[in-house]
Amino acid sequence: MSRLTVEEKLNLVLELVEKHRITAYEIGENTDLNSSGVHRILTGEVKKPREKTLNLILQYIESRIVGTDIGLKAAEPIPEYSRKDKVEEVLQELRSLRREFTYSSEMIAKGVELSLLNTEELLVKSEELDKKVSENSSSLQRLEIAIQKSLSRKA
């Protein structure tokens, strides 16, 4: 029974209560549940009762009908910190995937753009890229020299 969904458990409770003429008052008297809360579940006022509540009702119904307790227990709650950690971990992974996707999309777009250009435009773009690479290389060299000077002054 512990493998049933909450909806299936609710349907089973409603079916068994009707079949065996069990009242909300009776359930409330024989469990730790409030009979008015049970009544709201049985009348459909509560659309999504907690699984723990349904398990307690099913335990009572089972013990009343069969005379034994099947020992349904509510699942142990996941500690709040682990859910938060897991959410943060998933968010970080999603951010990483988004960056990779964005980068891949940009590269595909550039590849498509370049494939659509004619040969003459490719040469122009290639020359522009060479010029930018050269400029960046020069800038990096100047930055490296400035950092080395700064480090040598501190030493």
PDB file of C-alpha atoms in Angstrom:
ATOM      1  CA  MET A   1       0.000   0.000   0.000  1.00  0.00           C
ATOM      2  CA  SER A   2       2.935   2.341   0.566  1.00  0.00           C
ATOM      3  CA  ARG A   3       3.510   2.339  -3.183  1.00  0.00           C
ATOM      4  CA  LEU A   4       0.176   4.012  -3.940  1.00  0.00           C
ATOM      5  CA  THR A   5       0.080   7.649  -4.925  1.00  0.00           C
ATOM      6  CA  VAL A   6      -1.666  10.147  -2.660  1.00  0.00           C
ATOM      7  CA  GLU A   7      -4.590  10.245  -5.080  1.00  0.00           C
ATOM      8  CA  GLU A   8      -4.864   6.445  -5.092  1.00  0.00           C
ATOM      9  CA  LYS A   9      -4.727   6.359  -1.302  1.00  0.00           C
ATOM     10  CA  LEU A  10      -7.475   8.973  -1.093  1.00  0.00           C
ATOM     11  CA  ASN A  11      -9.666   6.962  -3.471  1.00  0.00           C
ATOM     12  CA  LEU A  12      -9.012   3.800  -1.446  1.00  0.00           C
ATOM     13  CA  VAL A  13      -9.933   5.566   1.804  1.00  0.00           C
ATOM     14  CA  LEU A  14     -13.173   6.870   0.306  1.00  0.00           C
ATOM     15  CA  GLU A  15     -14.063   3.451  -1.096  1.00  0.00           C
ATOM     16  CA  LEU A  16     -13.330   1.554   2.128  1.00  0.00           C
ATOM     17  CA  VAL A  17     -15.059   4.088   4.383  1.00  0.00           C
ATOM     18  CA  GLU A  18     -18.214   3.826   2.310  1.00  0.00           C
ATOM     19  CA  LYS A  19     -18.061   0.043   1.952  1.00  0.00           C
ATOM     20  CA  HIS A  20     -17.506  -0.576   5.677  1.00  0.00           C
ATOM     21  CA  ARG A  21     -19.618   2.364   6.916  1.00  0.00           C
ATOM     22  CA  ILE A  22     -16.793   3.944   8.859  1.00  0.00           C
ATOM     23  CA  THR A  23     -17.424   7.499  10.041  1.00  0.00           C
ATOM     24  CA  ALA A  24     -15.075  10.419  10.435  1.00  0.00           C
ATOM     25  CA  TYR A  25     -16.000  10.471  14.115  1.00  0.00           C
ATOM     26  CA  GLU A  26     -14.944   6.831  14.503  1.00  0.00           C
ATOM     27  CA  ILE A  27     -11.609   7.492  12.782  1.00  0.00           C
ATOM     28  CA  GLY A  28     -11.053  10.584  14.946  1.00  0.00           C
ATOM     29  CA  GLU A  29     -11.825   8.666  18.132  1.00  0.00           C
ATOM     30  CA  ASN A  30      -9.414   5.851  17.283  1.00  0.00           C
ATOM     31  CA  THR A  31      -6.495   7.835  15.840  1.00  0.00           C
ATOM     32  CA  ASP A  32      -4.594  11.005  16.617  1.00  0.00           C
ATOM     33  CA  LEU A  33      -6.548  12.748  13.854  1.00  0.00           C
ATOM     34  CA  ASN A  34      -9.210  15.382  14.390  1.00  0.00           C
ATOM     35  CA  SER A  35     -12.621  14.021  13.359  1.00  0.00           C
ATOM     36  CA  SER A  36     -13.626  17.309  11.703  1.00  0.00           C
ATOM     37  CA  GLY A  37     -10.468  17.207   9.582  1.00  0.00           C
ATOM     38  CA  VAL A  38     -11.218  13.610   8.628  1.00  0.00           C
ATOM     39  CA  HIS A  39     -14.799  14.631   7.809  1.00  0.00           C
ATOM     40  CA  ARG A  40     -13.522  17.340   5.429  1.00  0.00           C
ATOM     41  CA  ILE A  41     -11.374  14.731   3.667  1.00  0.00           C
ATOM     42  CA  LEU A  42     -14.246  12.252   3.386  1.00  0.00           C
ATOM     43  CA  THR A  43     -16.669  14.858   2.029  1.00  0.00           C
ATOM     44  CA  GLY A  44     -14.171  16.072  -0.569  1.00  0.00           C
ATOM     45  CA  GLU A  45     -13.765  19.496   0.990  1.00  0.00           C
ATOM     46  CA  VAL A  46     -10.042  18.810   1.269  1.00  0.00           C
ATOM     47  CA  LYS A  47      -8.879  17.990  -2.256  1.00  0.00           C
ATOM     48  CA  LYS A  48      -5.253  17.131  -1.499  1.00  0.00           C
ATOM     49  CA  PRO A  49      -4.852  15.700   1.992  1.00  0.00           C
ATOM     50  CA  ARG A  50      -1.417  14.965   3.339  1.00  0.00           C
ATOM     51  CA  GLU A  51      -0.062  11.500   2.692  1.00  0.00           C
ATOM     52  CA  LYS A  52       0.704  11.081   6.383  1.00  0.00           C
ATOM     53  CA  THR A  53      -2.976  11.697   7.209  1.00  0.00           C
ATOM     54  CA  LEU A  54      -4.147   9.211   4.590  1.00  0.00           C
ATOM     55  CA  ASN A  55      -1.680   6.624   5.917  1.00  0.00           C
ATOM     56  CA  LEU A  56      -3.088   7.027   9.434  1.00  0.00           C
ATOM     57  CA  ILE A  57      -6.653   6.646   8.161  1.00  0.00           C
ATOM     58  CA  LEU A  58      -5.682   3.569   6.141  1.00  0.00           C
ATOM     59  CA  GLN A  59      -3.955   2.071   9.181  1.00  0.00           C
ATOM     60  CA  TYR A  60      -7.109   2.488  11.217  1.00  0.00           C
ATOM     61  CA  ILE A  61      -9.349   1.096   8.461  1.00  0.00           C
ATOM     62  CA  GLU A  62      -7.061  -1.903   8.003  1.00  0.00           C
ATOM     63  CA  SER A  63      -6.929  -2.649  11.724  1.00  0.00           C
ATOM     64  CA  ARG A  64     -10.728  -2.333  12.003  1.00  0.00           C
ATOM     65  CA  ILE A  65     -11.472  -4.554   9.013  1.00  0.00           C
ATOM     66  CA  VAL A  66      -8.766  -7.198   9.364  1.00  0.00           C
ATOM     67  CA  GLY A  67      -7.887  -6.754  12.997  1.00  0.00           C
ATOM     68  CA  THR A  68      -4.162  -6.173  12.375  1.00  0.00           C
ATOM     69  CA  ASP A  69      -1.939  -3.221  11.779  1.00  0.00           C
ATOM     70  CA  ILE A  70       0.000  -3.214   8.509  1.00  0.00           C
ATOM     71  CA  GLY A  71       2.391  -0.623   9.854  1.00  0.00           C
ATOM     72  CA  LEU A  72       2.180   2.126   7.249  1.00  0.00           C
ATOM     73  CA  LYS A  73       4.487   4.917   8.207  1.00  0.00           C
ATOM     74  CA  ALA A  74       4.793   8.347   6.721  1.00  0.00           C
ATOM     75  CA  ALA A  75       7.979   8.902   4.809  1.00  0.00           C
ATOM     76  CA  GLU A  76      10.618  10.666   6.830  1.00  0.00           C
ATOM     77  CA  PRO A  77      10.809  14.306   5.821  1.00  0.00           C
ATOM     78  CA  ILE A  78      13.940  15.322   3.962  1.00  0.00           C
ATOM     79  CA  PRO A  79      15.928  17.719   6.124  1.00  0.00           C
ATOM     80  CA  GLU A  80      15.437  21.275   4.935  1.00  0.00           C
ATOM     81  CA  TYR A  81      19.146  21.922   4.497  1.00  0.00           C
ATOM     82  CA  SER A  82      19.622  19.014   2.106  1.00  0.00           C
ATOM     83  CA  ARG A  83      16.742  20.164  -0.100  1.00  0.00           C
ATOM     84  CA  LYS A  84      18.212  23.662  -0.195  1.00  0.00           C
ATOM     85  CA  ASP A  85      21.676  22.305  -0.995  1.00  0.00           C
ATOM     86  CA  LYS A  86      20.272  20.082  -3.727  1.00  0.00           C
ATOM     87  CA  VAL A  87      18.309  22.984  -5.222  1.00  0.00           C
ATOM     88  CA  GLU A  88      21.428  25.143  -5.217  1.00  0.00           C
ATOM     89  CA  GLU A  89      23.414  22.342  -6.834  1.00  0.00           C
ATOM     90  CA  VAL A  90      20.765  21.934  -9.543  1.00  0.00           C
ATOM     91  CA  LEU A  91      20.641  25.694 -10.118  1.00  0.00           C
ATOM     92  CA  GLN A  92      24.419  25.819 -10.537  1.00  0.00           C
ATOM     93  CA  GLU A  93      24.268  22.953 -13.008  1.00  0.00           C
ATOM     94  CA  LEU A  94      21.489  24.717 -14.934  1.00  0.00           C
ATOM     95  CA  ARG A  95      23.517  27.928 -15.055  1.00  0.00           C
ATOM     96  CA  SER A  96      26.501  25.997 -16.362  1.00  0.00           C
ATOM     97  CA  LEU A  97      24.399  24.280 -19.012  1.00  0.00           C
ATOM     98  CA  ARG A  98      22.883  27.626 -20.018  1.00  0.00           C
ATOM     99  CA  ARG A  99      26.362  29.126 -20.479  1.00  0.00           C
ATOM    100  CA  GLU A 100      27.457  26.132 -22.549  1.00  0.00           C
ATOM    101  CA  PHE A 101      24.278  26.282 -24.599  1.00  0.00           C
ATOM    102  CA  THR A 102      24.667  30.024 -25.189  1.00  0.00           C
ATOM    103  CA  TYR A 103      28.296  29.590 -26.221  1.00  0.00           C
ATOM    104  CA  SER A 104      27.414  26.677 -28.526  1.00  0.00           C
ATOM    105  CA  SER A 105      24.545  28.640 -30.043  1.00  0.00           C
ATOM    106  CA  GLU A 106      26.816  31.613 -30.686  1.00  0.00           C
ATOM    107  CA  MET A 107      29.431  29.391 -32.320  1.00  0.00           C
ATOM    108  CA  ILE A 108      26.811  27.723 -34.508  1.00  0.00           C
ATOM    109  CA  ALA A 109      25.453  31.119 -35.515  1.00  0.00           C
ATOM    110  CA  LYS A 110      28.927  32.350 -36.405  1.00  0.00           C
ATOM    111  CA  GLY A 111      29.596  29.146 -38.341  1.00  0.00           C
ATOM    112  CA  VAL A 112      26.364  29.519 -40.289  1.00  0.00           C
ATOM    113  CA  GLU A 113      27.077  33.178 -40.902  1.00  0.00           C
ATOM    114  CA  LEU A 114      30.564  32.390 -42.182  1.00  0.00           C
ATOM    115  CA  SER A 115      29.312  29.568 -44.356  1.00  0.00           C
ATOM    116  CA  LEU A 116      26.867  31.957 -46.001  1.00  0.00           C
ATOM    117  CA  LEU A 117      29.517  34.536 -46.824  1.00  0.00           C
ATOM    118  CA  ASN A 118      31.197  34.378 -50.188  1.00  0.00           C
ATOM    119  CA  THR A 119      34.937  33.852 -50.560  1.00  0.00           C
ATOM    120  CA  GLU A 120      35.754  37.544 -50.838  1.00  0.00           C
ATOM    121  CA  GLU A 121      33.871  38.323 -47.647  1.00  0.00           C
ATOM    122  CA  LEU A 122      35.643  35.424 -45.945  1.00  0.00           C
ATOM    123  CA  LEU A 123      39.006  36.949 -46.823  1.00  0.00           C
ATOM    124  CA  VAL A 124      37.911  40.333 -45.447  1.00  0.00           C
ATOM    125  CA  LYS A 125      36.580  38.747 -42.248  1.00  0.00           C
ATOM    126  CA  SER A 126      39.735  36.671 -41.914  1.00  0.00           C
ATOM    127  CA  GLU A 127      41.901  39.784 -42.241  1.00  0.00           C
ATOM    128  CA  GLU A 128      39.738  41.586 -39.671  1.00  0.00           C
ATOM    129  CA  LEU A 129      40.100  38.670 -37.281  1.00  0.00           C
ATOM    130  CA  ASP A 130      43.877  38.545 -37.818  1.00  0.00           C
ATOM    131  CA  LYS A 131      44.050  42.271 -37.055  1.00  0.00           C
ATOM    132  CA  LYS A 132      41.977  41.856 -33.872  1.00  0.00           C
ATOM    133  CA  VAL A 133      44.083  38.878 -32.752  1.00  0.00           C
ATOM    134  CA  SER A 134      47.226  40.926 -33.344  1.00  0.00           C
ATOM    135  CA  GLU A 135      45.782  43.894 -31.409  1.00  0.00           C
ATOM    136  CA  ASN A 136      44.748  41.629 -28.552  1.00  0.00           C
ATOM    137  CA  SER A 137      48.156  39.982 -28.545  1.00  0.00           C
ATOM    138  CA  SER A 138      49.837  43.385 -28.337  1.00  0.00           C
ATOM    139  CA  SER A 139      47.474  44.432 -25.542  1.00  0.00           C
ATOM    140  CA  LEU A 140      48.218  41.241 -23.644  1.00  0.00           C
ATOM    141  CA  GLN A 141      51.960  41.776 -24.026  1.00  0.00           C
ATOM    142  CA  ARG A 142      51.644  45.337 -22.703  1.00  0.00           C
ATOM    143  CA  LEU A 143      49.518  44.082 -19.797  1.00  0.00           C
ATOM    144  CA  GLU A 144      52.066  41.358 -19.032  1.00  0.00           C
ATOM    145  CA  ILE A 145      54.904  43.893 -19.022  1.00  0.00           C
ATOM    146  CA  ALA A 146      52.906  46.216 -16.735  1.00  0.00           C
ATOM    147  CA  ILE A 147      52.183  43.361 -14.308  1.00  0.00           C
ATOM    148  CA  GLN A 148      55.849  42.307 -14.284  1.00  0.00           C
ATOM    149  CA  LYS A 149      56.926  45.902 -13.570  1.00  0.00           C
ATOM    150  CA  SER A 150      54.360  46.155 -10.788  1.00  0.00           C
ATOM    151  CA  LEU A 151      55.530  42.901  -9.256  1.00  0.00           C
ATOM    152  CA  SER A 152      59.195  43.848  -9.494  1.00  0.00           C
ATOM    153  CA  ARG A 153      58.449  47.154  -7.708  1.00  0.00           C
ATOM    154  CA  LYS A 154      56.797  45.290  -4.840  1.00  0.00           C
ATOM    155  CA  ALA A 155      59.719  42.892  -4.535  1.00  0.00           C
TER     156      ALA A 155
END
